[in-house]
Amino acid sequence: MFKNKTIVKGSTIFLYLTLTLFSNFLQSQNISSNLSFTLKSGDKIPVDANNCGKALPTAYFIAIEAKNSGSSEVNVGQITLDSTPANWQILGPVGGVNSIGKLQQNQTKTVYFYVRPTCATKGTTIKLRFKANNGTSYQYYRPSFYVQDIISAAAGGSITNRLSKYAVLGSILYDTVTYSYSNFNNGAPMMFAPAGNVSFKPSLLRLEKTRVIGATAGIGVVN
């Protein structure tokens, strides 16, 4: 009887420790209640309606903004695009990882990912998963996207011929791009991306920041 009683007590302690560890594990899945993420590039990903995978656009940038709405510093660490539909390609940055680091009170930072969707998802709504991880805690962001088929794309300026031959690894390159278009349907979505062609080198270039510096009045695009 004494031996059986000892075993029961040992089992009770074992279960208590297991539940405590599991509770702590769940708590580690939230970096901060003040940390939030917002999709800044829109909820549509374009693919060509008639020649999907070959005609432009064949890839698209996704912009994710991280914001600390609290009164103290939040260490976000890095954010990774870690889950995509089958056969989608994460072209950039390398490994699908962007560094955010620490955000001060009310500070925001936008990072960019370069993806290539499959034609099989055209006309459907999909979800991508982004994981922020600071080494101690992590937090997920799961925005939804509609894979939009389009028949044309407005063309903008090109940085291709403006790169200095003295550009080296780690250089910061600046460019001003002018977009023009006509016969745009009222209420239709407009999507901007630095490049959609297959020759773009997302593993060599990483988009750091964008800003609208001017737009024709009345078209709904603000600075």
mmCIF file of C-alpha atoms in Angstrom:
data_model
loop_
_atom_site.group_PDB
_atom_site.id
_atom_site.type_symbol
_atom_site.label_atom_id
_atom_site.label_comp_id
_atom_site.label_asym_id
_atom_site.label_seq_id
_atom_site.Cartn_x
_atom_site.Cartn_y
_atom_site.Cartn_z
ATOM 1 C CA MET A 1 0.000 0.000 0.000
ATOM 2 C CA PHE A 2 2.828 2.409 0.771
ATOM 3 C CA LYS A 3 4.496 1.779 -2.560
ATOM 4 C CA ASN A 4 1.248 2.411 -4.446
ATOM 5 C CA LYS A 5 0.670 5.636 -2.534
ATOM 6 C CA THR A 6 4.175 6.845 -3.416
ATOM 7 C CA ILE A 7 3.575 6.156 -7.125
ATOM 8 C CA VAL A 8 0.313 8.122 -7.107
ATOM 9 C CA LYS A 9 2.004 11.126 -5.539
ATOM 10 C CA GLY A 10 4.824 10.921 -8.073
ATOM 11 C CA SER A 11 2.293 10.831 -10.907
ATOM 12 C CA THR A 12 0.457 13.844 -9.518
ATOM 13 C CA ILE A 13 3.659 15.899 -9.440
ATOM 14 C CA PHE A 14 4.551 14.812 -12.958
ATOM 15 C CA LEU A 15 1.180 15.950 -14.341
ATOM 16 C CA TYR A 16 1.407 19.303 -12.591
ATOM 17 C CA LEU A 17 4.842 20.014 -14.075
ATOM 18 C CA THR A 18 3.639 19.032 -17.542
ATOM 19 C CA LEU A 19 0.680 21.414 -17.394
ATOM 20 C CA THR A 20 2.867 24.231 -16.110
ATOM 21 C CA LEU A 21 5.392 23.823 -18.914
ATOM 22 C CA PHE A 22 2.623 23.685 -21.526
ATOM 23 C CA SER A 23 1.126 26.904 -20.162
ATOM 24 C CA ASN A 24 4.485 28.650 -20.395
ATOM 25 C CA PHE A 25 4.890 27.368 -23.951
ATOM 26 C CA LEU A 26 1.585 28.934 -24.976
ATOM 27 C CA GLN A 27 2.561 32.254 -23.453
ATOM 28 C CA SER A 28 5.749 32.318 -25.541
ATOM 29 C CA GLN A 29 3.670 32.494 -28.733
ATOM 30 C CA ASN A 30 2.851 36.190 -28.265
ATOM 31 C CA ILE A 31 5.685 38.727 -28.444
ATOM 32 C CA SER A 32 3.557 41.604 -27.182
ATOM 33 C CA SER A 33 -0.083 42.637 -27.087
ATOM 34 C CA ASN A 34 1.152 46.012 -28.376
ATOM 35 C CA LEU A 35 2.703 44.497 -31.508
ATOM 36 C CA SER A 36 0.477 44.450 -34.585
ATOM 37 C CA PHE A 37 0.947 43.858 -38.291
ATOM 38 C CA THR A 38 -0.774 45.506 -41.259
ATOM 39 C CA LEU A 39 -0.805 44.638 -44.936
ATOM 40 C CA LYS A 40 0.396 47.775 -46.767
ATOM 41 C CA SER A 41 0.536 46.446 -50.326
ATOM 42 C CA GLY A 42 -3.120 45.506 -50.712
ATOM 43 C CA ASP A 43 -5.008 42.223 -50.480
ATOM 44 C CA LYS A 44 -4.659 41.178 -54.140
ATOM 45 C CA ILE A 45 -1.819 39.377 -55.918
ATOM 46 C CA PRO A 46 -1.857 39.730 -59.739
ATOM 47 C CA VAL A 47 -1.291 37.025 -62.350
ATOM 48 C CA ASP A 48 -1.760 37.255 -66.102
ATOM 49 C CA ALA A 49 -5.207 36.113 -67.222
ATOM 50 C CA ASN A 50 -4.222 34.615 -70.577
ATOM 51 C CA ASN A 51 -0.558 33.653 -70.353
ATOM 52 C CA CYS A 52 -0.113 33.015 -66.667
ATOM 53 C CA GLY A 53 3.429 32.291 -65.530
ATOM 54 C CA LYS A 54 4.987 33.689 -68.705
ATOM 55 C CA ALA A 55 3.527 37.130 -69.294
ATOM 56 C CA LEU A 56 3.807 39.927 -66.779
ATOM 57 C CA PRO A 57 3.250 40.095 -63.925
ATOM 58 C CA THR A 58 4.894 36.853 -62.831
ATOM 59 C CA ALA A 59 5.740 37.972 -59.313
ATOM 60 C CA TYR A 60 4.728 40.576 -56.772
ATOM 61 C CA PHE A 61 5.986 42.417 -53.719
ATOM 62 C CA ILE A 62 4.081 42.093 -50.445
ATOM 63 C CA ALA A 63 4.605 44.844 -47.870
ATOM 64 C CA ILE A 64 4.052 44.118 -44.162
ATOM 65 C CA GLU A 65 4.120 46.892 -41.564
ATOM 66 C CA ALA A 66 4.982 46.116 -37.948
ATOM 67 C CA LYS A 67 3.842 48.613 -35.305
ATOM 68 C CA ASN A 68 4.491 48.990 -31.603
ATOM 69 C CA SER A 69 1.486 50.796 -30.124
ATOM 70 C CA GLY A 70 2.731 50.508 -26.548
ATOM 71 C CA SER A 71 4.746 52.841 -24.328
ATOM 72 C CA SER A 72 7.816 50.615 -24.050
ATOM 73 C CA GLU A 73 10.246 49.022 -26.469
ATOM 74 C CA VAL A 74 9.255 45.798 -28.261
ATOM 75 C CA ASN A 75 11.867 43.462 -29.683
ATOM 76 C CA VAL A 76 10.279 42.012 -32.836
ATOM 77 C CA GLY A 77 13.448 40.317 -34.053
ATOM 78 C CA GLN A 78 12.907 39.031 -37.578
ATOM 79 C CA ILE A 79 9.818 38.193 -39.596
ATOM 80 C CA THR A 80 9.677 35.246 -41.967
ATOM 81 C CA LEU A 81 7.235 34.289 -44.695
ATOM 82 C CA ASP A 82 7.075 30.674 -43.562
ATOM 83 C CA SER A 83 3.901 29.247 -45.106
ATOM 84 C CA THR A 84 2.590 29.573 -48.689
ATOM 85 C CA PRO A 85 0.253 27.577 -50.948
ATOM 86 C CA ALA A 86 1.721 24.571 -52.741
ATOM 87 C CA ASN A 87 4.288 25.387 -55.452
ATOM 88 C CA TRP A 88 4.424 29.105 -54.679
ATOM 89 C CA GLN A 89 7.948 30.518 -54.713
ATOM 90 C CA ILE A 90 9.450 32.891 -52.173
ATOM 91 C CA LEU A 91 11.967 34.769 -54.307
ATOM 92 C CA GLY A 92 13.178 37.351 -51.844
ATOM 93 C CA PRO A 93 14.642 38.217 -49.501
ATOM 94 C CA VAL A 94 16.946 35.235 -49.103
ATOM 95 C CA GLY A 95 15.176 32.567 -47.066
ATOM 96 C CA GLY A 96 12.051 34.721 -46.884
ATOM 97 C CA VAL A 97 13.497 36.491 -43.817
ATOM 98 C CA ASN A 98 13.427 40.228 -43.066
ATOM 99 C CA SER A 99 14.951 41.864 -40.005
ATOM 100 C CA ILE A 100 12.816 44.296 -38.002
ATOM 101 C CA GLY A 101 14.697 44.486 -34.714
ATOM 102 C CA LYS A 102 13.443 46.661 -31.869
ATOM 103 C CA LEU A 103 10.545 49.093 -32.205
ATOM 104 C CA GLN A 104 10.224 52.069 -29.879
ATOM 105 C CA GLN A 105 6.921 53.596 -28.727
ATOM 106 C CA ASN A 106 4.558 54.126 -31.714
ATOM 107 C CA GLN A 107 7.353 53.200 -34.126
ATOM 108 C CA THR A 108 6.592 51.312 -37.340
ATOM 109 C CA LYS A 109 8.724 49.488 -39.884
ATOM 110 C CA THR A 110 7.693 48.085 -43.255
ATOM 111 C CA VAL A 111 9.395 45.060 -44.813
ATOM 112 C CA TYR A 112 8.921 43.566 -48.273
ATOM 113 C CA PHE A 113 8.654 40.025 -49.615
ATOM 114 C CA TYR A 114 8.833 38.951 -53.258
ATOM 115 C CA VAL A 115 6.615 35.999 -54.216
ATOM 116 C CA ARG A 116 5.643 34.134 -57.366
ATOM 117 C CA PRO A 117 2.150 32.573 -57.263
ATOM 118 C CA THR A 118 1.033 29.567 -59.285
ATOM 119 C CA CYS A 119 -1.570 29.789 -62.005
ATOM 120 C CA ALA A 120 -3.587 27.094 -60.225
ATOM 121 C CA THR A 121 -4.559 29.585 -57.510
ATOM 122 C CA LYS A 122 -5.849 32.193 -59.969
ATOM 123 C CA GLY A 123 -9.291 33.438 -58.969
ATOM 124 C CA THR A 124 -9.087 32.076 -55.417
ATOM 125 C CA THR A 125 -8.524 33.513 -51.960
ATOM 126 C CA ILE A 126 -5.445 32.219 -50.165
ATOM 127 C CA LYS A 127 -3.637 32.892 -46.904
ATOM 128 C CA LEU A 128 0.058 33.472 -46.311
ATOM 129 C CA ARG A 129 1.656 33.118 -42.898
ATOM 130 C CA PHE A 130 4.303 35.436 -41.513
ATOM 131 C CA LYS A 131 6.146 34.611 -38.286
ATOM 132 C CA ALA A 132 7.851 37.228 -36.119
ATOM 133 C CA ASN A 133 10.503 35.712 -33.850
ATOM 134 C CA ASN A 134 12.865 37.429 -31.419
ATOM 135 C CA GLY A 135 14.497 34.238 -30.142
ATOM 136 C CA THR A 136 12.358 34.086 -27.005
ATOM 137 C CA SER A 137 8.812 34.647 -28.247
ATOM 138 C CA TYR A 138 7.048 34.549 -31.574
ATOM 139 C CA GLN A 139 3.866 35.867 -33.133
ATOM 140 C CA TYR A 140 1.962 34.982 -36.324
ATOM 141 C CA TYR A 141 0.302 37.205 -38.908
ATOM 142 C CA ARG A 142 -1.984 35.513 -41.463
ATOM 143 C CA PRO A 143 -3.367 37.949 -44.071
ATOM 144 C CA SER A 144 -5.707 36.802 -46.847
ATOM 145 C CA PHE A 145 -5.126 37.548 -50.534
ATOM 146 C CA TYR A 146 -7.212 37.224 -53.667
ATOM 147 C CA VAL A 147 -5.175 36.012 -56.653
ATOM 148 C CA GLN A 148 -6.402 38.493 -59.265
ATOM 149 C CA ASP A 149 -6.179 37.706 -62.979
ATOM 150 C CA ILE A 150 -5.439 40.776 -65.101
ATOM 151 C CA ILE A 151 -4.952 41.377 -68.818
ATOM 152 C CA SER A 152 -2.546 44.308 -68.738
ATOM 153 C CA ALA A 153 -0.238 46.230 -66.449
ATOM 154 C CA ALA A 154 0.787 49.890 -66.402
ATOM 155 C CA ALA A 155 4.497 50.402 -67.006
ATOM 156 C CA GLY A 156 6.762 52.615 -64.931
ATOM 157 C CA GLY A 157 10.353 53.762 -65.050
ATOM 158 C CA SER A 158 13.260 51.369 -64.828
ATOM 159 C CA ILE A 159 16.297 51.370 -62.589
ATOM 160 C CA THR A 160 18.095 48.794 -64.768
ATOM 161 C CA ASN A 161 20.210 51.245 -66.757
ATOM 162 C CA ARG A 162 20.879 53.566 -63.848
ATOM 163 C CA LEU A 163 22.880 51.228 -61.639
ATOM 164 C CA SER A 164 26.404 52.490 -61.102
ATOM 165 C CA LYS A 165 29.194 50.113 -62.022
ATOM 166 C CA TYR A 166 30.696 51.043 -58.663
ATOM 167 C CA ALA A 167 27.721 49.687 -56.719
ATOM 168 C CA VAL A 168 28.932 47.161 -54.154
ATOM 169 C CA LEU A 169 27.353 44.739 -51.725
ATOM 170 C CA GLY A 170 25.595 46.735 -49.030
ATOM 171 C CA SER A 171 25.064 49.828 -51.181
ATOM 172 C CA ILE A 172 21.797 51.759 -50.919
ATOM 173 C CA LEU A 173 20.301 52.678 -54.299
ATOM 174 C CA TYR A 174 17.671 55.366 -54.815
ATOM 175 C CA ASP A 175 15.336 55.801 -57.760
ATOM 176 C CA THR A 176 12.299 57.902 -58.640
ATOM 177 C CA VAL A 177 9.699 56.132 -60.761
ATOM 178 C CA THR A 178 6.901 57.733 -62.748
ATOM 179 C CA TYR A 179 3.785 55.685 -63.548
ATOM 180 C CA SER A 180 1.261 56.751 -66.166
ATOM 181 C CA TYR A 181 -1.960 55.095 -67.264
ATOM 182 C CA SER A 182 -5.274 55.739 -69.027
ATOM 183 C CA ASN A 183 -8.789 54.291 -69.222
ATOM 184 C CA PHE A 184 -8.694 53.061 -65.648
ATOM 185 C CA ASN A 185 -12.071 51.819 -64.431
ATOM 186 C CA ASN A 186 -13.584 53.631 -61.469
ATOM 187 C CA GLY A 187 -13.314 51.518 -58.317
ATOM 188 C CA ALA A 188 -10.813 49.065 -59.798
ATOM 189 C CA PRO A 189 -7.757 48.233 -57.641
ATOM 190 C CA MET A 190 -4.337 49.553 -58.578
ATOM 191 C CA MET A 191 -1.258 47.589 -57.531
ATOM 192 C CA PHE A 192 2.280 48.965 -57.561
ATOM 193 C CA ALA A 193 5.397 46.776 -57.491
ATOM 194 C CA PRO A 194 9.066 47.470 -58.292
ATOM 195 C CA ALA A 195 9.246 44.584 -60.782
ATOM 196 C CA GLY A 196 7.153 41.688 -61.998
ATOM 197 C CA ASN A 197 9.417 40.136 -64.613
ATOM 198 C CA VAL A 198 11.307 36.874 -64.166
ATOM 199 C CA SER A 199 14.686 38.532 -64.844
ATOM 200 C CA PHE A 200 14.527 40.638 -61.675
ATOM 201 C CA LYS A 201 17.095 39.556 -59.072
ATOM 202 C CA PRO A 202 15.288 39.585 -55.711
ATOM 203 C CA SER A 203 18.136 37.706 -54.045
ATOM 204 C CA LEU A 204 20.546 40.527 -54.939
ATOM 205 C CA LEU A 205 18.335 43.555 -54.322
ATOM 206 C CA ARG A 206 16.152 44.129 -51.268
ATOM 207 C CA LEU A 207 13.492 46.799 -51.178
ATOM 208 C CA GLU A 208 13.936 48.924 -48.051
ATOM 209 C CA LYS A 209 11.453 51.783 -48.374
ATOM 210 C CA THR A 210 8.936 53.376 -50.745
ATOM 211 C CA ARG A 211 7.110 56.691 -50.705
ATOM 212 C CA VAL A 212 4.588 58.426 -52.959
ATOM 213 C CA ILE A 213 6.046 61.883 -53.667
ATOM 214 C CA GLY A 214 3.344 63.223 -55.975
ATOM 215 C CA ALA A 215 0.156 62.316 -57.824
ATOM 216 C CA THR A 216 -2.393 63.990 -60.070
ATOM 217 C CA ALA A 217 -5.162 65.516 -57.992
ATOM 218 C CA GLY A 218 -8.458 63.659 -57.830
ATOM 219 C CA ILE A 219 -7.259 60.145 -58.671
ATOM 220 C CA GLY A 220 -7.330 58.865 -55.098
ATOM 221 C CA VAL A 221 -3.565 58.396 -54.631
ATOM 222 C CA VAL A 222 -2.196 60.355 -51.675
ATOM 223 C CA ASN A 223 1.355 61.199 -50.633
#
